[in-house]
Short mmCIF file of C-alpha atoms and ligand atoms in Angstrom, two decimals:
data_model
loop_
_atom_site.label_atom_id
_atom_site.label_comp_id
_atom_site.label_asym_id
_atom_site.label_seq_id
_atom_site.Cartn_x
_atom_site.Cartn_y
_atom_site.Cartn_z
CA UNK A 1 15.73 -22.62 -13.26
CA UNK A 2 17.91 -23.98 -16.05
CA UNK A 3 15.60 -22.42 -18.61
CA UNK A 4 16.56 -18.92 -17.49
CA UNK A 5 20.23 -19.53 -16.78
CA UNK A 6 21.21 -18.52 -20.27
CA UNK A 7 19.43 -15.20 -19.89
CA UNK A 8 21.50 -13.96 -16.98
CA UNK A 9 24.93 -14.62 -18.39
CA UNK A 10 28.21 -13.71 -16.83
CA UNK A 11 28.85 -12.44 -13.34
CA UNK A 12 26.36 -10.49 -11.28
CA UNK A 13 26.56 -6.73 -11.71
CA UNK A 14 27.96 -6.34 -8.18
CA UNK A 15 30.76 -8.66 -9.29
CA UNK A 16 31.53 -6.58 -12.35
CA UNK A 17 29.01 -7.96 -14.86
CA UNK A 18 26.51 -6.00 -16.96
CA UNK A 19 23.15 -5.27 -15.30
CA UNK A 20 20.45 -7.81 -16.18
CA UNK A 21 17.99 -4.97 -16.92
CA UNK A 22 19.16 -2.06 -19.04
CA UNK A 23 15.96 -0.18 -18.14
CA UNK A 24 15.31 -0.17 -14.38
CA UNK A 25 12.43 -2.34 -13.25
CA UNK A 26 10.38 -0.48 -10.64
CA UNK A 27 8.07 -1.59 -7.88
CA UNK A 28 4.93 0.32 -8.69
CA UNK A 29 4.92 0.93 -12.42
CA UNK A 30 1.30 1.94 -13.15
CA UNK A 31 -1.19 -0.53 -14.62
CA UNK A 32 -3.14 0.99 -17.50
CA UNK A 33 -6.46 0.02 -19.02
CA UNK A 34 -7.62 0.85 -22.55
CA UNK A 35 -5.90 4.02 -23.81
CA UNK A 36 -8.69 4.39 -26.40
CA UNK A 37 -11.35 4.43 -23.68
CA UNK A 38 -9.26 6.83 -21.63
CA UNK A 39 -8.84 9.19 -24.57
CA UNK A 40 -12.62 9.17 -25.16
CA UNK A 41 -13.22 10.11 -21.54
CA UNK A 42 -10.58 12.82 -21.60
CA UNK A 43 -11.94 14.29 -24.83
CA UNK A 44 -15.48 14.35 -23.51
CA UNK A 45 -14.30 15.96 -20.24
CA UNK A 46 -12.45 18.66 -22.11
CA UNK A 47 -15.40 19.27 -24.42
CA UNK A 48 -17.76 19.64 -21.48
CA UNK A 49 -15.28 21.93 -19.71
CA UNK A 50 -16.04 20.39 -16.33
CA UNK A 51 -12.68 19.57 -14.84
CA UNK A 52 -13.25 19.19 -11.10
CA UNK A 53 -15.67 19.65 -8.20
CA UNK A 54 -18.06 16.72 -8.18
CA UNK A 55 -18.07 16.36 -11.96
CA UNK A 56 -19.83 13.60 -13.92
CA UNK A 57 -16.82 11.26 -14.06
CA UNK A 58 -16.18 11.55 -10.32
CA UNK A 59 -19.84 10.75 -9.71
CA UNK A 60 -19.68 7.78 -12.07
CA UNK A 61 -16.46 6.58 -10.44
CA UNK A 62 -18.05 6.83 -6.99
CA UNK A 63 -21.09 4.88 -8.07
CA UNK A 64 -18.92 2.14 -9.67
CA UNK A 65 -16.93 1.95 -6.45
CA UNK A 66 -20.10 1.60 -4.37
CA UNK A 67 -21.23 -1.26 -6.59
CA UNK A 68 -17.83 -2.94 -6.61
CA UNK A 69 -17.35 -2.67 -2.84
CA UNK A 70 -21.00 -3.20 -1.87
CA UNK A 71 -21.06 -0.05 0.26
CA UNK A 72 -23.61 2.74 0.29
CA UNK A 73 -21.27 5.70 -0.01
CA UNK A 74 -17.89 6.31 -1.62
CA UNK A 75 -16.38 9.77 -1.50
CA UNK A 76 -13.66 10.15 -4.11
CA UNK A 77 -10.73 12.28 -2.96
CA UNK A 78 -7.46 13.63 -4.32
CA UNK A 79 -5.43 10.96 -2.50
CA UNK A 80 -5.75 8.57 0.43
CA UNK A 81 -3.77 10.81 2.77
CA UNK A 82 -6.38 13.54 2.41
CA UNK A 83 -9.05 10.85 2.68
CA UNK A 84 -7.67 9.87 6.09
CA UNK A 85 -7.48 13.52 7.12
CA UNK A 86 -11.05 14.43 6.26
CA UNK A 87 -12.24 11.20 7.86
CA UNK A 88 -10.43 11.97 11.12
CA UNK A 89 -12.01 15.45 11.07
CA UNK A 90 -15.45 14.17 10.16
CA UNK A 91 -15.34 11.76 13.10
CA UNK A 92 -14.06 14.53 15.37
CA UNK A 93 -11.14 12.45 16.55
CA UNK A 94 -8.93 13.89 19.26
CA UNK A 95 -6.00 12.80 21.42
CA UNK A 96 -4.41 9.49 20.48
CA UNK A 97 -5.10 7.11 17.61
CA UNK A 98 -3.63 3.62 17.63
CA UNK A 99 -1.85 2.70 14.39
CA UNK A 100 0.44 -0.11 13.32
CA UNK A 101 4.15 0.70 13.60
CA UNK A 102 4.66 -1.12 10.29
CA UNK A 103 2.93 0.95 7.63
CA UNK A 104 3.55 3.69 5.09
CA UNK A 105 4.22 6.97 6.85
CA UNK A 106 1.01 8.55 5.45
CA UNK A 107 -1.09 6.52 7.91
CA UNK A 108 0.46 8.49 10.76
CA UNK A 109 1.14 11.74 8.91
CA UNK A 110 -2.55 12.20 8.14
CA UNK A 111 -3.27 12.18 11.87
CA UNK A 112 -0.26 14.18 13.03
CA UNK A 113 -1.03 16.83 10.39
CA UNK A 114 -4.29 17.44 12.26
CA UNK A 115 -2.60 17.63 15.66
CA UNK A 116 -3.62 14.11 16.66
CA UNK A 117 -1.11 11.72 18.20
CA UNK A 118 -0.59 8.48 16.31
CA UNK A 119 0.52 5.77 18.74
CA UNK A 120 2.55 3.07 16.99
CA UNK A 121 1.55 -0.43 18.07
CA UNK A 122 3.36 -3.63 17.22
CA UNK A 123 2.26 -6.07 14.53
CA UNK A 124 1.68 -9.77 14.14
CA UNK A 125 4.77 -11.46 12.75
CA UNK A 126 2.82 -13.80 10.48
CA UNK A 127 0.48 -11.27 8.84
CA UNK A 128 2.36 -7.93 9.26
CA UNK A 129 -0.96 -6.39 10.39
CA UNK A 130 -1.78 -4.86 13.79
CA UNK A 131 -1.48 -7.19 16.76
CA UNK A 132 -4.77 -6.92 18.71
CA UNK A 133 -2.93 -7.60 21.99
CA UNK A 134 -0.61 -4.65 21.35
CA UNK A 135 -3.64 -2.49 20.62
CA UNK A 136 -5.36 -3.56 23.80
CA UNK A 137 -2.24 -2.72 25.81
CA UNK A 138 -1.96 0.74 24.21
CA UNK A 139 -5.53 1.93 24.86
CA UNK A 140 -5.48 4.89 27.26
CA UNK A 141 -7.89 7.55 28.47
CA UNK A 142 -6.66 9.71 25.55
CA UNK A 143 -7.40 7.13 22.84
CA UNK A 144 -10.28 7.96 20.53
CA UNK A 145 -9.78 5.59 17.61
CA UNK A 146 -8.00 2.59 16.14
CA UNK A 147 -6.65 2.90 12.60
CA UNK A 148 -5.52 -0.54 11.39
CA UNK A 149 -4.00 -1.07 7.95
CA UNK A 150 -4.87 -3.99 5.65
CA UNK A 151 -1.20 -4.25 4.84
CA UNK A 152 -0.26 -5.69 1.45
CA UNK A 153 -4.00 -6.29 0.91
CA UNK A 154 -4.25 -8.86 3.70
CA UNK A 155 -7.15 -8.10 6.02
CA UNK A 156 -6.27 -6.70 9.44
CA UNK A 157 -7.83 -8.66 12.35
CA UNK A 158 -11.18 -6.98 11.81
CA UNK A 159 -13.22 -9.00 14.32
CA UNK A 160 -10.90 -8.68 17.29
CA UNK A 161 -10.25 -5.00 16.64
CA UNK A 162 -13.99 -4.33 16.27
CA UNK A 163 -14.55 -5.99 19.61
CA UNK A 164 -11.79 -3.91 21.24
CA UNK A 165 -13.10 -0.70 19.70
CA UNK A 166 -16.63 -1.42 20.86
CA UNK A 167 -15.58 -2.34 24.39
CA UNK A 168 -13.60 0.90 24.82
CA UNK A 169 -16.03 3.14 22.91
CA UNK A 170 -13.47 3.90 20.17
CA UNK A 171 -13.92 4.70 16.50
CA UNK A 172 -12.57 2.10 14.11
CA UNK A 173 -11.42 3.25 10.69
CA UNK A 174 -9.31 1.24 8.28
CA UNK A 175 -6.47 2.32 6.08
CA UNK A 176 -7.34 0.17 3.09
CA UNK A 177 -4.80 1.84 0.77
CA UNK A 178 -3.48 -1.59 -0.30
CA UNK A 179 -6.71 -3.52 -0.19
CA UNK A 180 -8.81 -2.48 -3.16
CA UNK A 181 -10.58 -5.57 -4.48
CA UNK A 182 -9.74 -7.67 -1.41
CA UNK A 183 -12.18 -9.43 0.88
CA UNK A 184 -12.53 -10.52 4.49
CA UNK A 185 -14.79 -13.47 5.34
CA UNK A 186 -16.16 -13.20 1.83
CA UNK A 187 -17.17 -9.52 2.20
CA UNK A 188 -15.36 -6.84 0.29
CA UNK A 189 -13.00 -4.68 2.29
CA UNK A 190 -14.55 -1.22 2.30
CA UNK A 191 -17.53 -2.13 4.44
CA UNK A 192 -15.84 -2.61 7.81
CA UNK A 193 -15.59 -0.25 10.78
CA UNK A 194 -16.88 3.32 10.59
CA UNK A 195 -15.18 3.81 7.23
CA UNK A 196 -12.31 2.57 5.09
CA UNK A 197 -9.91 4.60 2.97
CA UNK A 198 -8.52 3.41 -0.38
CA UNK A 199 -5.62 4.76 -2.39
CA UNK A 200 -5.64 5.05 -6.16
CA UNK A 201 -2.07 6.31 -6.37
CA UNK A 202 -0.16 5.48 -9.58
CA UNK A 203 1.50 2.51 -7.85
CA UNK A 204 -1.77 0.87 -6.75
CA UNK A 205 -3.60 -1.97 -8.49
CA UNK A 206 -6.21 0.49 -9.78
CA UNK A 207 -4.86 3.99 -10.18
CA UNK A 208 -6.09 7.51 -10.87
CA UNK A 209 -2.56 8.88 -11.07
CA UNK A 210 -3.29 10.37 -7.68
CA UNK A 211 -6.55 9.51 -5.99
CA UNK A 212 -8.37 7.88 -3.15
CA UNK A 213 -11.81 7.18 -1.76
CA UNK A 214 -13.48 6.93 1.61
CA UNK A 215 -16.06 4.14 1.80
CA UNK A 216 -18.77 4.11 4.44
CA UNK A 217 -22.31 2.97 4.91
CA UNK A 218 -23.11 5.80 7.33
CA UNK A 219 -25.06 8.51 5.44
CA UNK A 220 -24.35 11.28 7.98
CA UNK A 221 -20.64 10.55 7.91
CA UNK A 222 -20.74 10.52 4.11
CA UNK A 223 -22.38 13.95 4.12
CA UNK A 224 -19.74 15.36 6.48
CA UNK A 225 -17.00 13.90 4.27
CA UNK A 226 -18.48 15.50 1.15
CA UNK A 227 -18.57 18.86 2.89
CA UNK A 228 -15.04 18.49 4.22
CA UNK A 229 -13.76 17.56 0.75
CA UNK A 230 -14.94 20.88 -0.71
CA UNK A 231 -14.08 23.59 1.85
CA UNK A 232 -17.28 22.94 3.79
CA UNK A 233 -19.47 24.36 1.01
CA UNK A 234 -23.13 23.38 0.78
CA UNK A 235 -24.10 25.11 -2.45
CA UNK A 236 -22.77 28.46 -3.63
CA UNK A 237 -21.64 30.99 -1.02
CA UNK A 238 -22.74 28.76 1.84
CA UNK A 239 -19.96 27.44 4.03
CA UNK A 240 -21.45 25.29 6.77
CA UNK A 241 -18.40 23.49 8.12
CA UNK A 242 -14.63 23.48 8.25
CA UNK A 243 -13.26 21.91 5.11
CA UNK A 244 -10.26 21.56 2.91
CA UNK A 245 -9.62 20.92 -0.75
CA UNK A 246 -9.57 17.14 -1.17
CA UNK A 247 -11.47 16.98 -4.47
CA UNK A 248 -10.64 14.43 -7.13
CA UNK A 249 -10.22 16.03 -10.57
CA UNK A 250 -12.20 14.67 -13.54
CA UNK A 251 -9.06 13.54 -15.37
CA UNK A 252 -8.11 11.39 -12.38
CA UNK A 253 -11.60 9.90 -12.38
CA UNK A 254 -11.21 9.20 -16.13
CA UNK A 255 -8.11 7.17 -15.34
CA UNK A 256 -9.81 5.47 -12.41
CA UNK A 257 -12.90 4.45 -14.39
CA UNK A 258 -10.81 3.19 -17.30
CA UNK A 259 -8.42 1.24 -15.09
CA UNK A 260 -11.26 -0.21 -13.04
CA UNK A 261 -12.60 -1.78 -16.25
CA UNK A 262 -9.34 -3.78 -16.47
CA UNK A 263 -9.20 -4.74 -12.80
CA UNK A 264 -9.63 -8.49 -13.42
CA UNK A 265 -6.80 -8.50 -15.95
CA UNK A 266 -4.47 -6.64 -13.57
CA UNK A 267 -5.17 -9.07 -10.75
CA UNK A 268 -4.77 -12.13 -12.99
CA UNK A 269 -1.42 -10.74 -14.16
CA UNK A 270 -0.29 -10.10 -10.58
CA UNK A 271 -1.44 -13.56 -9.60
CA UNK A 272 0.54 -15.19 -12.42
CA UNK A 273 3.66 -13.22 -11.45
CA UNK A 274 3.23 -14.21 -7.82
CA UNK A 275 2.88 -17.89 -8.75
CA UNK A 276 6.09 -17.70 -10.78
CA UNK A 277 7.94 -15.95 -7.97
CA UNK A 278 6.67 -18.59 -5.55
CA UNK A 279 7.72 -21.49 -7.74
CA UNK A 280 11.21 -20.10 -8.31
CA UNK A 281 11.97 -18.57 -4.90
CA UNK A 282 10.59 -21.34 -2.68
CA UNK A 283 13.64 -23.60 -3.21
CA UNK A 284 16.11 -20.78 -2.41
CA UNK A 285 17.55 -20.69 1.10
CA UNK A 286 15.96 -18.19 3.48
CA UNK A 287 13.68 -16.41 1.01
CA UNK A 288 10.09 -16.71 2.13
CA UNK A 289 7.20 -15.17 0.25
CA UNK A 290 4.53 -13.88 2.57
CA UNK A 291 1.55 -16.25 2.33
CA UNK A 292 -1.70 -14.88 0.95
CA UNK A 293 -5.11 -16.00 2.15
CA UNK A 294 -6.23 -18.25 -0.67
CA UNK A 295 -9.84 -18.36 0.52
CA UNK A 296 -10.27 -14.62 0.08
CA UNK A 297 -10.08 -12.19 -2.85
CA UNK A 298 -6.67 -10.58 -3.12
CA UNK A 299 -5.15 -8.09 -5.58
CA UNK A 300 -1.55 -9.39 -5.22
CA UNK A 301 -0.20 -5.91 -5.93
CA UNK A 302 2.76 -6.42 -3.60
CA UNK A 303 5.21 -9.32 -3.82
CA UNK A 304 6.60 -9.43 -0.30
CA UNK A 305 9.63 -11.56 0.49
CA UNK A 306 11.03 -12.04 3.96
CA UNK A 307 14.76 -12.65 4.02
CA UNK A 308 15.26 -15.04 6.94
CA UNK A 309 18.48 -14.06 8.75
CA UNK A 310 19.29 -17.57 10.02
CA UNK A 311 18.78 -19.27 6.68
CA UNK A 312 19.72 -16.83 3.94
CA UNK A 313 23.46 -16.44 3.37
CA UNK A 314 22.96 -12.75 2.52
CA UNK A 315 21.14 -10.04 4.44
CA UNK A 316 18.11 -8.25 3.08
CA UNK A 317 20.18 -5.12 2.48
CA UNK A 318 22.87 -7.06 0.65
CA UNK A 319 20.24 -8.60 -1.62
CA UNK A 320 18.76 -5.16 -2.17
CA UNK A 321 22.14 -3.90 -3.37
CA UNK A 322 22.55 -6.91 -5.64
CA UNK A 323 19.13 -6.29 -7.18
CA UNK A 324 19.61 -2.53 -7.58
CA UNK A 325 22.91 -3.13 -9.34
CA UNK A 326 21.00 -5.35 -11.80
CA UNK A 327 18.40 -2.63 -12.42
CA UNK A 328 15.76 -4.26 -10.22
CA UNK A 329 14.62 -1.46 -7.93
CA UNK A 330 13.23 -3.64 -5.13
CA UNK A 331 12.01 -1.74 -2.05
CA UNK A 332 12.37 -1.98 1.73
CA UNK A 333 8.79 -0.93 2.44
CA UNK A 334 8.19 0.16 5.32
CA UNK A 335 11.64 0.37 6.85
CA UNK A 336 12.43 1.25 9.63
CA UNK A 337 8.87 1.43 10.98
CA UNK A 338 6.95 4.43 12.27
CA UNK A 339 8.35 4.14 15.79
CA UNK A 340 11.82 4.80 14.35
CA UNK A 341 10.76 7.50 11.90
CA UNK A 342 10.72 11.22 12.79
CA UNK A 343 8.53 12.71 14.16
CA UNK A 344 7.21 9.51 15.74
CA UNK A 345 10.37 8.30 17.48
CA UNK A 346 9.10 9.22 20.94
CA UNK A 347 11.02 11.28 23.48
CA UNK A 348 14.23 10.54 25.38
CA UNK A 349 12.04 9.42 28.29
CA UNK A 350 9.68 7.37 26.20
CA UNK A 351 10.65 5.17 23.28
CA UNK A 352 8.10 2.95 21.58
CA UNK A 353 8.90 -0.73 21.80
CA UNK A 354 7.86 -2.65 18.69
CA UNK A 355 10.22 -5.62 18.48
CA UNK A 356 8.18 -7.51 15.89
CA UNK A 357 8.12 -4.48 13.61
CA UNK A 358 11.91 -4.18 14.05
CA UNK A 359 12.36 -7.79 12.94
CA UNK A 360 9.94 -7.60 10.04
CA UNK A 361 11.25 -4.21 8.84
CA UNK A 362 14.76 -5.66 8.68
CA UNK A 363 13.63 -8.61 6.55
CA UNK A 364 11.10 -7.36 4.03
CA UNK A 365 12.01 -7.00 0.40
CA UNK A 366 9.26 -5.97 -2.03
CA UNK A 367 9.82 -7.16 -5.59
CA UNK A 368 8.43 -5.68 -8.82
CA UNK A 369 5.12 -6.88 -10.20
CA UNK A 370 2.17 -5.46 -12.13
CA UNK A 371 1.45 -5.47 -15.83
CA UNK A 372 4.82 -3.91 -16.74
CA UNK A 373 6.58 -6.97 -15.29
CA UNK A 374 6.56 -10.08 -17.48
CA UNK A 375 7.00 -13.71 -16.54
CA UNK A 376 10.42 -13.51 -18.16
CA UNK A 377 11.33 -10.56 -15.90
CA UNK A 378 10.27 -12.56 -12.85
CA UNK A 379 12.39 -15.49 -14.01
CA UNK A 380 15.39 -13.20 -14.41
CA UNK A 381 14.90 -11.69 -10.96
CA UNK A 382 14.62 -15.14 -9.40
CA UNK A 383 17.74 -16.21 -11.26
CA UNK A 384 19.66 -13.19 -9.89
CA UNK A 385 18.59 -14.14 -6.37
CA UNK A 386 19.55 -17.76 -6.99
CA UNK A 387 23.04 -16.82 -8.19
CA UNK A 388 23.50 -14.26 -5.40
CA UNK A 389 22.66 -16.76 -2.66
CA UNK A 390 24.83 -19.43 -4.31
CA UNK A 391 27.77 -17.03 -4.56
CA UNK A 392 27.15 -15.34 -1.23
CA UNK A 393 30.82 -15.28 -0.21
CA UNK A 394 31.85 -13.42 -3.37
CA UNK A 395 28.89 -11.05 -3.08
CA UNK A 396 29.64 -10.21 0.54
CA UNK A 397 33.27 -9.52 -0.29
CA UNK A 398 32.31 -7.30 -3.23
CA UNK A 399 29.86 -5.29 -1.16
CA UNK A 400 32.22 -4.50 1.69
CA UNK A 401 34.03 -1.30 0.90
CA UNK A 402 37.54 -0.89 2.30
CA UNK A 403 37.39 0.17 5.94
CA UNK A 404 33.72 -0.81 6.36
CA UNK A 405 32.09 -3.89 7.69
CA UNK A 406 28.49 -2.90 7.04
CA UNK A 407 27.12 -2.26 3.58
CA UNK A 408 24.27 0.25 3.47
CA UNK A 409 21.73 -0.19 0.70
CA UNK A 410 21.88 2.04 -2.33
CA UNK A 411 18.52 3.64 -1.59
N1 T4K B 1 -1.65 4.23 3.64
C1 T4K B 1 -0.83 3.29 3.16
C2 T4K B 1 -0.72 2.01 3.88
C3 T4K B 1 -0.11 3.52 1.98
O1 T4K B 1 0.72 2.58 1.51
C4 T4K B 1 -0.27 4.75 1.32
C5 T4K B 1 0.48 5.03 0.11
C6 T4K B 1 -1.15 5.70 1.87
C7 T4K B 1 -1.82 5.41 3.03
C8 T4K B 1 -1.37 7.03 1.23
O2 T4K B 1 -1.92 6.90 -0.07
P1 T4K B 1 -1.83 8.16 -1.08
O3 T4K B 1 -2.02 9.41 -0.31
O4 T4K B 1 -0.47 8.08 -1.76
O5 T4K B 1 -2.97 7.90 -2.04
C9 T4K B 1 4.50 5.01 -2.75
C10 T4K B 1 3.27 5.83 -3.03
O6 T4K B 1 3.55 7.21 -3.24
C11 T4K B 1 2.26 5.71 -1.99
O7 T4K B 1 1.02 6.02 -2.58
C12 T4K B 1 2.17 4.29 -1.43
N2 T4K B 1 1.29 4.19 -0.33
C13 T4K B 1 3.53 3.81 -0.99
C14 T4K B 1 3.50 2.41 -0.48
O8 T4K B 1 4.39 3.82 -2.10
P2 T4K B 1 6.91 5.71 -3.11
O9 T4K B 1 7.70 6.82 -2.58
O10 T4K B 1 7.52 4.37 -3.14
O11 T4K B 1 6.29 6.00 -4.55
P3 T4K B 1 6.89 6.58 -5.84
O12 T4K B 1 6.02 7.65 -6.30
O13 T4K B 1 8.35 6.83 -5.66
O14 T4K B 1 6.73 5.34 -6.85
C15 T4K B 1 7.44 4.14 -6.70
C16 T4K B 1 8.05 3.73 -8.02
O15 T4K B 1 7.03 3.52 -8.97
C17 T4K B 1 8.94 4.77 -8.61
O16 T4K B 1 10.27 4.54 -8.23
C18 T4K B 1 8.77 4.60 -10.10
C19 T4K B 1 7.43 3.96 -10.25
N3 T4K B 1 6.47 4.92 -10.76
C20 T4K B 1 5.89 5.81 -9.92
C21 T4K B 1 4.99 6.72 -10.39
C22 T4K B 1 4.35 7.70 -9.45
C23 T4K B 1 6.18 4.93 -12.11
O17 T4K B 1 6.75 4.13 -12.86
N4 T4K B 1 5.26 5.81 -12.59
C24 T4K B 1 4.65 6.71 -11.79
O18 T4K B 1 3.80 7.48 -12.27
O19 T4K B 1 5.59 5.75 -2.27
#
């Protein structure tokens, strides 16, 4: 720690000092592969004048994904939200779908957009993924599917959920938006359940700007997904099914292919950042980095800290304000949980009870990583947290505005 002390001179920004970062440091700055390679692909796309609708780069991207994930079919889409939507349609889901209460809102929105009812179920405190017991308790005569999320790239409890799905005759589809390049029991995520949906949003380990893919080994399902992605067209003038526009443009595929070529570098970078965070944050009181499964492949695209209320002298939201004041735009993903987010809050007669999600959502702080974040940046962030926890009394006093006892976060 001493090595970085000189870098974060003077008082914290919340105590009147200058921000440690003049340029804000974001969670989710895009990783980029070779710009030269990208330019070549863009030029060739423009020269060929084939910009979307199952173009050559989308096809190449899909075949690279199949290879990488060891699945038979990958259907590239405009984003993961649309991927979830066309998948729910292709599987003819109806009624209720069980989802984790602790996830990005798109997991539920994709279902609700189609008139389905996402039922928020509680999570496991250790892994932040769906709790199989909560799922079991939520199965009803209206349930048609379970939609677990491999949150932060950690595998959901695939085996137990598969068993539950099978026993109740339910579909099992995974939201794998965070889990590109991750494995479960040595097998790549992408091959579990009926299908899995990846996101290639700008903030993801591999990005297409906007993009996603549905992975499945079921050829009939793959065919239905391809139809659904393109308005239900099979050839010119021949609409054979209900569809939407979920097509990935060629320029997005150009980004995806180029970034995929640098996947190992991105993950190594994330891993190095995570190791530095771990080394520097472990000794601080009440800051606990979520463990990652070291026996499996992980992309480490999220650095997830839990602020332990009994041990840390500052709350998560106080630390968030400290960091934002320093230009570190840490995030409270996925506060406050689906069960407390409109339109999923239930009715006056029926509120969802997800106490573990409540606890976890009040503790999680996601810190910046990715190739735009250097080891030096991580050291500075850790140093800010070290000073803040050491000077907790001063920080608390500075954050309480006159007439208030609670200090809401800045964003
Ligand atoms: N399921 C799960 C579990 C998900 O987490 C997500 C998406 C989905 C499904 C749906 O996937 P997509 O339909 O998006 O493919 C972000 C992303 O928009 C979202 O993709 C992601 N999960 C979620 C966890 O985070 P925001 O609102 O935090 O993102 P945004 O766009 O504000 O970006 C965050 C920060 O990154 C910005 O403050 C600045 C920086 N940034 C962002 C972009 C887009 C850049 O520096 N450059 C950029 O181009 O939701």
